[in-house]
PDB file of C-alpha atoms in Angstrom:
ATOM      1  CA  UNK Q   4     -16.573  -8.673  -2.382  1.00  0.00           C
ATOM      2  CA  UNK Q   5     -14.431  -9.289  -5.536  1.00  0.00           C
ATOM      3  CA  UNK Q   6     -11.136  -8.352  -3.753  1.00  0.00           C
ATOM      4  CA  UNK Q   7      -7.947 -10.159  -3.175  1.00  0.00           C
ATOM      5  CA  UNK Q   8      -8.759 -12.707  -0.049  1.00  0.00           C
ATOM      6  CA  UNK Q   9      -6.470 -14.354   2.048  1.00  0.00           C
ATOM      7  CA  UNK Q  10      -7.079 -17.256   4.919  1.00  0.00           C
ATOM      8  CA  UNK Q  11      -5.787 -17.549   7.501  1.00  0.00           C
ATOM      9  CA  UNK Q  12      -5.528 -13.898   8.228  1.00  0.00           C
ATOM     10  CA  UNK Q  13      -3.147 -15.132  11.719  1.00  0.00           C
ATOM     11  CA  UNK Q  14      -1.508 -17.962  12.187  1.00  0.00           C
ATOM     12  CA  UNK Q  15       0.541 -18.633  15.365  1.00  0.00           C
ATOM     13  CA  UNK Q  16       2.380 -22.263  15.264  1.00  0.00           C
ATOM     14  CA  UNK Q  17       5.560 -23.896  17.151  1.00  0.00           C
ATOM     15  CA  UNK Q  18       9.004 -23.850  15.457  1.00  0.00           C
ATOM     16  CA  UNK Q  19       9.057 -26.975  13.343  1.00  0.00           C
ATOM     17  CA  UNK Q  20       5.745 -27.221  12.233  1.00  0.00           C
ATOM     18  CA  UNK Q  21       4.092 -27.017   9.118  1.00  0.00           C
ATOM     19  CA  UNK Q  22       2.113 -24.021   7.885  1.00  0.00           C
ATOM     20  CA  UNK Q  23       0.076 -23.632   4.662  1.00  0.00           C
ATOM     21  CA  UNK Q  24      -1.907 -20.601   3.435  1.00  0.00           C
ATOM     22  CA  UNK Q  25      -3.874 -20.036   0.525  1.00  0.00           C
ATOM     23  CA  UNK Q  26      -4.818 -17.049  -1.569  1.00  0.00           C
ATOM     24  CA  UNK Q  27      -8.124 -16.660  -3.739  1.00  0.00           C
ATOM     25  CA  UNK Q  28      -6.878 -13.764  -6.670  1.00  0.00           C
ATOM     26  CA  UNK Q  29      -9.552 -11.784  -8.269  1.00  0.00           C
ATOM     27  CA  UNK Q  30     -11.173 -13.741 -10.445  1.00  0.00           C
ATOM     28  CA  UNK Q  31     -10.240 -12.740 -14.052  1.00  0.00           C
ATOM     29  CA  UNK Q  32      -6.559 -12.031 -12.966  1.00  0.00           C
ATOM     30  CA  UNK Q  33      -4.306 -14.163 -14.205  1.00  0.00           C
ATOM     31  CA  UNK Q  34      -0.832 -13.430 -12.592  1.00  0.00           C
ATOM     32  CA  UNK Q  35      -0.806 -14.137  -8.916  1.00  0.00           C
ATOM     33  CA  UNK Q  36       2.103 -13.175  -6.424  1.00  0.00           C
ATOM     34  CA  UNK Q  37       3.369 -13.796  -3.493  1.00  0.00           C
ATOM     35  CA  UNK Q  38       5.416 -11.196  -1.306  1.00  0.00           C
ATOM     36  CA  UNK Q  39       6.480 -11.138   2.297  1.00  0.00           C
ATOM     37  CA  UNK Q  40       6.530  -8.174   4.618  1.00  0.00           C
ATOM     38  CA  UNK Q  41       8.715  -8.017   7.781  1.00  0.00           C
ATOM     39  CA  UNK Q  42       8.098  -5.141  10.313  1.00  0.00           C
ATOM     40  CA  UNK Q  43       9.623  -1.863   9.294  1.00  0.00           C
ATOM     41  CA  UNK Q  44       9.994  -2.434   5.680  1.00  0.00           C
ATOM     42  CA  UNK Q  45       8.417  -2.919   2.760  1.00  0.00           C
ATOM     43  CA  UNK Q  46       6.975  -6.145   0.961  1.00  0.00           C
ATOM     44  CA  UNK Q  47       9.751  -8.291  -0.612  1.00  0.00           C
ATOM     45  CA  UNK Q  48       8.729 -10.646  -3.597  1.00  0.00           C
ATOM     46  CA  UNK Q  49       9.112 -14.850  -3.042  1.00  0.00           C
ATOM     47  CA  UNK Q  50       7.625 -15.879  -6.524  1.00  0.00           C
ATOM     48  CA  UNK Q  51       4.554 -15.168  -9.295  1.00  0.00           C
ATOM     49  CA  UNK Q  52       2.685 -17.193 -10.949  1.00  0.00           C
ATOM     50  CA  UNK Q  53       0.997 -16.996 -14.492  1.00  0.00           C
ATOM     51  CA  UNK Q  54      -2.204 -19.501 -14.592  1.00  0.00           C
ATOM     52  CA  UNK Q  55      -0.598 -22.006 -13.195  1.00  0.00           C
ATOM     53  CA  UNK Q  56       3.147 -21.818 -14.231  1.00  0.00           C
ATOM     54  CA  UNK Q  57       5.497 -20.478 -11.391  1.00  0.00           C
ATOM     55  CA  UNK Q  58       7.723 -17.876 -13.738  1.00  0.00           C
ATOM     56  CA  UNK Q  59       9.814 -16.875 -10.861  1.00  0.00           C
ATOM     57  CA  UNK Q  60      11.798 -17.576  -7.522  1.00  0.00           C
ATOM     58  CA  UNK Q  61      13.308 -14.891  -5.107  1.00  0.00           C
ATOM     59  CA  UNK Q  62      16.461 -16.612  -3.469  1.00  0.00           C
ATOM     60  CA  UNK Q  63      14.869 -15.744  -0.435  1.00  0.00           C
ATOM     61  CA  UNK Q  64      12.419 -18.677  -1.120  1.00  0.00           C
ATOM     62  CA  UNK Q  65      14.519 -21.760   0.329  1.00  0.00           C
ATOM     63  CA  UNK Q  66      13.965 -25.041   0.361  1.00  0.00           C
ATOM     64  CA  UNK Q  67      11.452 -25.053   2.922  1.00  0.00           C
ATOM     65  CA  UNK Q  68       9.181 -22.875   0.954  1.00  0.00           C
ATOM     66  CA  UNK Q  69       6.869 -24.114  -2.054  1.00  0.00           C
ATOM     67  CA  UNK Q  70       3.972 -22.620  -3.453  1.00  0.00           C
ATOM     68  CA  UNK Q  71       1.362 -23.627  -5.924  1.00  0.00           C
ATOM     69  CA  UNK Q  72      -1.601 -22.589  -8.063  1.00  0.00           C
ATOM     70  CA  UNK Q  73      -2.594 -26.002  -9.523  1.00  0.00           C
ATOM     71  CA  UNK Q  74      -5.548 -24.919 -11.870  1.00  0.00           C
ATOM     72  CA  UNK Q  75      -4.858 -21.127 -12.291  1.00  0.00           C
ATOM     73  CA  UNK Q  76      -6.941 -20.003  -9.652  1.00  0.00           C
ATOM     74  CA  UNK Q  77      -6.424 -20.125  -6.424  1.00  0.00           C
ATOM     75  CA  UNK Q  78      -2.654 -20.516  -4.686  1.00  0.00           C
ATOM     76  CA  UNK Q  79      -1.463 -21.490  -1.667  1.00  0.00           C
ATOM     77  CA  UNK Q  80       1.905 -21.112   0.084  1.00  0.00           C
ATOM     78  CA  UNK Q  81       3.416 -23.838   2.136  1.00  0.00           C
ATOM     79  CA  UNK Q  82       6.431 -23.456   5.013  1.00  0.00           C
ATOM     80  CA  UNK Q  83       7.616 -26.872   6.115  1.00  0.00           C
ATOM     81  CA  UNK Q  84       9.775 -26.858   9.429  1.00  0.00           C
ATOM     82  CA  UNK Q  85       8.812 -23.139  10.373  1.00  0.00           C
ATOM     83  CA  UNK Q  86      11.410 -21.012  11.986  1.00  0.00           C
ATOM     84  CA  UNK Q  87      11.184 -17.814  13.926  1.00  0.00           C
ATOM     85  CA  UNK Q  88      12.897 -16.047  11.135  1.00  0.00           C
ATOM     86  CA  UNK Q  89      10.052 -17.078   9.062  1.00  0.00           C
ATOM     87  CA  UNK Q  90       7.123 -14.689  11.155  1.00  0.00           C
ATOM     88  CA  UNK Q  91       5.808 -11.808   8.841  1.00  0.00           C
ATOM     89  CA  UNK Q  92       3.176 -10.864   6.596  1.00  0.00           C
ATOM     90  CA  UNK Q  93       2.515 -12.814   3.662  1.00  0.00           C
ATOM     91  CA  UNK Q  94       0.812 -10.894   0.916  1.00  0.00           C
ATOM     92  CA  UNK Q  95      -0.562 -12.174  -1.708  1.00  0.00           C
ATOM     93  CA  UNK Q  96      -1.730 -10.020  -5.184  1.00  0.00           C
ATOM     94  CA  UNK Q  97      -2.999 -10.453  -8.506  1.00  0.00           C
ATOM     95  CA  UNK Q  98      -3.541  -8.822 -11.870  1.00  0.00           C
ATOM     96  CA  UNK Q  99      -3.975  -8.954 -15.518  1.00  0.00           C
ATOM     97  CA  UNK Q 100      -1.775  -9.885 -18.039  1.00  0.00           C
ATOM     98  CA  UNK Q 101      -1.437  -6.017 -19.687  1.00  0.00           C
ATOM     99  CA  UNK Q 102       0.968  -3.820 -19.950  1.00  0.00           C
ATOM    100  CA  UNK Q 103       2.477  -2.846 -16.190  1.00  0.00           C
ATOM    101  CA  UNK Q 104      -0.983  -4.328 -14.213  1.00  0.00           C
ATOM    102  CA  UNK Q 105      -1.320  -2.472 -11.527  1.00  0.00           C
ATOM    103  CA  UNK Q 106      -1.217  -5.516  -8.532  1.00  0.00           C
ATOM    104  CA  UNK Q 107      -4.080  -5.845  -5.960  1.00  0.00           C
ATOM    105  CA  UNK Q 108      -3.268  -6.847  -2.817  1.00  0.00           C
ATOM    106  CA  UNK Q 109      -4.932  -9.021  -0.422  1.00  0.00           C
ATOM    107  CA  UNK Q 110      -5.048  -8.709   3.558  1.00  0.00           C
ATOM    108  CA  UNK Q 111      -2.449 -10.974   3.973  1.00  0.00           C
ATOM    109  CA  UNK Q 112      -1.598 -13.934   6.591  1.00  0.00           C
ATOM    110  CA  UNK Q 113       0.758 -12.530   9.974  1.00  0.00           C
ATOM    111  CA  UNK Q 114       2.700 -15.660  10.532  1.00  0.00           C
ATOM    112  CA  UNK Q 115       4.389 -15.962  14.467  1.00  0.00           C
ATOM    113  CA  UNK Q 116       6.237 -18.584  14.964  1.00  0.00           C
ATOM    114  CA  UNK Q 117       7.265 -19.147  18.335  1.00  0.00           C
TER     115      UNK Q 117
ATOM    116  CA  UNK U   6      20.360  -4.278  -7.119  1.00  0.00           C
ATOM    117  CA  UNK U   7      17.775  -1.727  -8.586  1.00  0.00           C
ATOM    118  CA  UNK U   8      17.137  -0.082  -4.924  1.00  0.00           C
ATOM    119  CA  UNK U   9      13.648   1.928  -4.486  1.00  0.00           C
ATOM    120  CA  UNK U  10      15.052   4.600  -1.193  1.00  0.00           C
ATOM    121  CA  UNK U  11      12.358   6.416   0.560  1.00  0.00           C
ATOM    122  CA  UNK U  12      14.666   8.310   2.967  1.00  0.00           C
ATOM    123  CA  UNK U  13      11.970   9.733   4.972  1.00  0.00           C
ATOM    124  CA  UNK U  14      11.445   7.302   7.920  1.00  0.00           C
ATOM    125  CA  UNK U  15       8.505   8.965   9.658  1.00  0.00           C
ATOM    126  CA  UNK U  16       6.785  12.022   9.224  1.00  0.00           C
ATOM    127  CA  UNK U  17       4.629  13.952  11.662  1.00  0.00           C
ATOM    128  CA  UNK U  18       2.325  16.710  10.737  1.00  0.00           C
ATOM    129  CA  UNK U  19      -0.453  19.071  11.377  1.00  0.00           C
ATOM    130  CA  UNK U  20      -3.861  18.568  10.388  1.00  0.00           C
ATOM    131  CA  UNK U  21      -4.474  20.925   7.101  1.00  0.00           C
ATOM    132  CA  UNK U  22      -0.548  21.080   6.664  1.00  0.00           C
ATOM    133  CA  UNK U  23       0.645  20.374   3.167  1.00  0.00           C
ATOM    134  CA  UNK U  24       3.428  17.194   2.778  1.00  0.00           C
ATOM    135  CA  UNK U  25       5.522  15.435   0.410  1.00  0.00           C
ATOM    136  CA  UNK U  26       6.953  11.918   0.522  1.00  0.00           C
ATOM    137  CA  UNK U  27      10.552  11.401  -1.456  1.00  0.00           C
ATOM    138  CA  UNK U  28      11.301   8.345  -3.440  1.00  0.00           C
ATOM    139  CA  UNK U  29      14.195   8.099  -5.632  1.00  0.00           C
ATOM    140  CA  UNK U  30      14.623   4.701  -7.631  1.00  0.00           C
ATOM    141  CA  UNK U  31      17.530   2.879  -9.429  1.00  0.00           C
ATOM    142  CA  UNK U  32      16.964   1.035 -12.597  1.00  0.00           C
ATOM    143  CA  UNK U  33      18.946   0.348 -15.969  1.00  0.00           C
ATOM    144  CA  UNK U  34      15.220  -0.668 -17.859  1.00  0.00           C
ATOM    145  CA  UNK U  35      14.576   2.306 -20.351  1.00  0.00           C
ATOM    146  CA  UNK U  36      10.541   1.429 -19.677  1.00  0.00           C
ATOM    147  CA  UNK U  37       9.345   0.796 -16.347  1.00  0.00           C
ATOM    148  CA  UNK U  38       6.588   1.494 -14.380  1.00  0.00           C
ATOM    149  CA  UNK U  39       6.429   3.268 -10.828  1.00  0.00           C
ATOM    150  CA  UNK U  40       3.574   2.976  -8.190  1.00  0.00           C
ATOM    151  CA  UNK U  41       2.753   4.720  -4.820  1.00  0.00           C
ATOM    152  CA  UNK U  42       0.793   2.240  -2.323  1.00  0.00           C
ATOM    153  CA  UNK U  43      -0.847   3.079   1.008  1.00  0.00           C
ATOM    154  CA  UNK U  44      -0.767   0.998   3.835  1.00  0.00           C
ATOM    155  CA  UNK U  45      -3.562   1.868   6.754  1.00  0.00           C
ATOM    156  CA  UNK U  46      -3.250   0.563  10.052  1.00  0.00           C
ATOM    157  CA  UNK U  47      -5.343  -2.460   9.367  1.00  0.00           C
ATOM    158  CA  UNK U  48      -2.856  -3.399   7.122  1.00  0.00           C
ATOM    159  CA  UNK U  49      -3.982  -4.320   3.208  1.00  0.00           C
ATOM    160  CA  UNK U  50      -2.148  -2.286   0.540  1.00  0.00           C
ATOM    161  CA  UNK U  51      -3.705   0.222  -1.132  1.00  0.00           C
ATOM    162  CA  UNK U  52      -3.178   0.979  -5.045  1.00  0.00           C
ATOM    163  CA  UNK U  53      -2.771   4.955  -5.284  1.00  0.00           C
ATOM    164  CA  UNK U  54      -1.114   5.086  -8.960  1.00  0.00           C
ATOM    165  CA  UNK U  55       0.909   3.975 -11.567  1.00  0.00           C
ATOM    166  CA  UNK U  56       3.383   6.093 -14.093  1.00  0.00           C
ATOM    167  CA  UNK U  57       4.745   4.518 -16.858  1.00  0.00           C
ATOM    168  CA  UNK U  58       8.127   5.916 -17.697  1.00  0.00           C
ATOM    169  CA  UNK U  59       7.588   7.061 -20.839  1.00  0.00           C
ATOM    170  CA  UNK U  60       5.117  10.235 -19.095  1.00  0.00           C
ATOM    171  CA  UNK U  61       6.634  12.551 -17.305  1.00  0.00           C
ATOM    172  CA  UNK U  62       3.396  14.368 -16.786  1.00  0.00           C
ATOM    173  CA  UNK U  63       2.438  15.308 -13.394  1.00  0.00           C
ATOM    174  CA  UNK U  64      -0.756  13.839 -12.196  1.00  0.00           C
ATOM    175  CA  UNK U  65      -3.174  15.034  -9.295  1.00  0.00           C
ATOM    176  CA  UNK U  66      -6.146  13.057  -7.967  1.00  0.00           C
ATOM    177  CA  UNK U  67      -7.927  15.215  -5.504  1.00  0.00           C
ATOM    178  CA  UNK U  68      -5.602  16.513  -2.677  1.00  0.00           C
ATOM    179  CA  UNK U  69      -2.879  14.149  -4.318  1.00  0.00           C
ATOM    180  CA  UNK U  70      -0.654  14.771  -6.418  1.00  0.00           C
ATOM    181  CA  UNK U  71       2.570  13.276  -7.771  1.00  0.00           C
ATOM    182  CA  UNK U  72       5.803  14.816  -9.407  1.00  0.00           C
ATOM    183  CA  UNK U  73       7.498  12.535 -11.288  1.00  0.00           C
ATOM    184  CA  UNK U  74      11.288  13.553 -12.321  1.00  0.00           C
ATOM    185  CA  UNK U  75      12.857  11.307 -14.796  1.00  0.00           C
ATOM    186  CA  UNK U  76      15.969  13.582 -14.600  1.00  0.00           C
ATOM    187  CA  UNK U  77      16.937  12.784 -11.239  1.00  0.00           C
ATOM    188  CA  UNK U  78      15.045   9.000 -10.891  1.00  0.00           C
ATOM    189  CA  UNK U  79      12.520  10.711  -8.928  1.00  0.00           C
ATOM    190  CA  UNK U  80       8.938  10.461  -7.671  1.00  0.00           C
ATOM    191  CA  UNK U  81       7.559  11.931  -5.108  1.00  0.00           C
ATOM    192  CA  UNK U  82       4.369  12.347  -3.698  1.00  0.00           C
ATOM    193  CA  UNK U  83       2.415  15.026  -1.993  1.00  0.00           C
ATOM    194  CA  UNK U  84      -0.834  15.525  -0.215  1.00  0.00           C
ATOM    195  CA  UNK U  85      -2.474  19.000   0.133  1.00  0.00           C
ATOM    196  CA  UNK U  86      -4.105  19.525   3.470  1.00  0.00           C
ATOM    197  CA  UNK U  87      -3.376  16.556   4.929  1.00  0.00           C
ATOM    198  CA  UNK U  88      -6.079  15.038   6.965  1.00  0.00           C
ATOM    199  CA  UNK U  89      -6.278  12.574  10.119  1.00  0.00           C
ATOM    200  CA  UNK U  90      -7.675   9.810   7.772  1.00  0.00           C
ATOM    201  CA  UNK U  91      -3.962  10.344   5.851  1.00  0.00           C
ATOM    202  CA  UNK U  92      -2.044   8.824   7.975  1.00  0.00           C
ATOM    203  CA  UNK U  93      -0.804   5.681   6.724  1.00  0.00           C
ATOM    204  CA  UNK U  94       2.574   4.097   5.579  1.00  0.00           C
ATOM    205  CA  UNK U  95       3.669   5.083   2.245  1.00  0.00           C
ATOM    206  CA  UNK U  96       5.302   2.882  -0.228  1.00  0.00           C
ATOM    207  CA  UNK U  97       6.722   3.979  -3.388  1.00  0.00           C
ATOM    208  CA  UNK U  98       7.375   0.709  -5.898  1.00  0.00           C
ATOM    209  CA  UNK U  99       9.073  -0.017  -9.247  1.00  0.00           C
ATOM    210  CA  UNK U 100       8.249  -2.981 -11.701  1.00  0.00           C
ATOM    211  CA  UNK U 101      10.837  -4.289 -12.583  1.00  0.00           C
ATOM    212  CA  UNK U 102      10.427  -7.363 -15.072  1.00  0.00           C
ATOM    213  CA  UNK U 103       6.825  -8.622 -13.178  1.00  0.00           C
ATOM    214  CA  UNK U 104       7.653  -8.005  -9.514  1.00  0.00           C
ATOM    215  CA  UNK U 105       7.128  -4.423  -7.505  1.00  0.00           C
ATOM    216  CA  UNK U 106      10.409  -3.887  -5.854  1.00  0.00           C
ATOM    217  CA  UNK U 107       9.344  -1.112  -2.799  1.00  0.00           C
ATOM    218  CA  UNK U 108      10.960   1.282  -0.904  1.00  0.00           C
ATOM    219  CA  UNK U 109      11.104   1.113   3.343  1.00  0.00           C
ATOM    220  CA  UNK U 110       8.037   3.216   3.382  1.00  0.00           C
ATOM    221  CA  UNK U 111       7.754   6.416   5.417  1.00  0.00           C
ATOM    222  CA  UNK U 112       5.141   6.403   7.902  1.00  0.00           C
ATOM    223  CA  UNK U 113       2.683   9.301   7.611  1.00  0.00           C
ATOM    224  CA  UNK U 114       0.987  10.766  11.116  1.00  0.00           C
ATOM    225  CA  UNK U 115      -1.620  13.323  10.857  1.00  0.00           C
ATOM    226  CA  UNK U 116      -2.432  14.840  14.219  1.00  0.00           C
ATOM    227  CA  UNK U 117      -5.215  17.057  14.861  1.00  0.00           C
TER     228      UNK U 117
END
């Protein structure tokens, strides 16, 4: 499968802890983003990425959130000190760098944090 | 901020009944690009299409089809005899720079 993939696909953790997830973009694409998806509404952007240079930042990204995609490829999405506001779908997608792009989206990761 | 409104929460149907989603977006871009994305119960998004602003040509892919009103920032979204396998939450989307800003969605059921 040449799809967007995502691991984990659920993650339940304790308010406080650490949580990262990564994302594996379809292989030629070379814009990756992140989004988040809360129940009831549609996804929200955090940031994208083009190779590896992070070109933008929702404000919705704090502190506590950092992501990466250290040699173009793959990316990965950290929350330090989780909090229950923080349990949603992350989605991850990628495309080319052409015109609009239409973005592929990956499975994503359901986050609870209890 | 450039809102994408899909004020149709949830919509309920008959099997083999025609329907059409609304979405009405907000931008001051002169060329943008607008997407429709499905969202099954299992969860992934699913890329439907993608109108550049520039063509205001109607498109239709099977039973869907899409009406795209640059008069009225519209585009909306209809499926001819809907089916079971139809129902889904819809998303309508605008690009706006490099990120898809979506609507709420409106949740599509198809009952038989």
């Amino acid at each position: 499968d040449t799809g967007v993939s995502q691991n984990p696909r659920h993650k339940i953790t304790k308010r406080g802890q650490n949580v990262t997830f990564r994302c594996d973009p379809i292989s030629e694409h070379n814009r990756l983003y992140w989004y988040r998806q809360t129940l009831g509404q549609g996804p929200e952007f955090l940031t994208y990425f083009q190779n590896e240079a992070q070109l933008e930042k929702s404000r919705l990204l704090s502190d506590r959130f950092s992501a990466e995609r250290p040699k173009g490829s793959f990316s990965t999405l950290e929350i330090q000190r989780t909090e229950q506001g923080d349990s949603a779908m992350y989605l991850c997608a990628s495309s080319l760098v052409s015109g609009a792009g239409e973005q592929f989206f990956g499975p994503g990761t359901r986050l609870t944090v209890l | 901020a450039q809102k994408v409104t899909q004020a149709q929460t949830e919509i309920s149907v008959v099997e083999k009944e025609d329907v059409t989603l609304d979405c009405v977006y907000e931008t001051r871009d002169t060329t943008y690009y607008l997407f429709w994305y499905k969202q099954p119960p299992s969860g992934e998004l699913v890329f439907l299409i993608r109108r550049n602003s520039f063509d205001e040509q109607n498109e239709i892919s099977g039973r869907y089809s899409w009406n795209f009103q640059k008069s009225t920032s519209s585009f909306n979204f209809t499926i001819t005899a809907s089916q079971v396998v139809d129902s889904a939450v819809y998303f309508c989307a605008r690009q706006g720079a490099q990120k898809l800003v979506f609507g709420q969605g409106t949740r599509l059921t198809i009952n038989p």
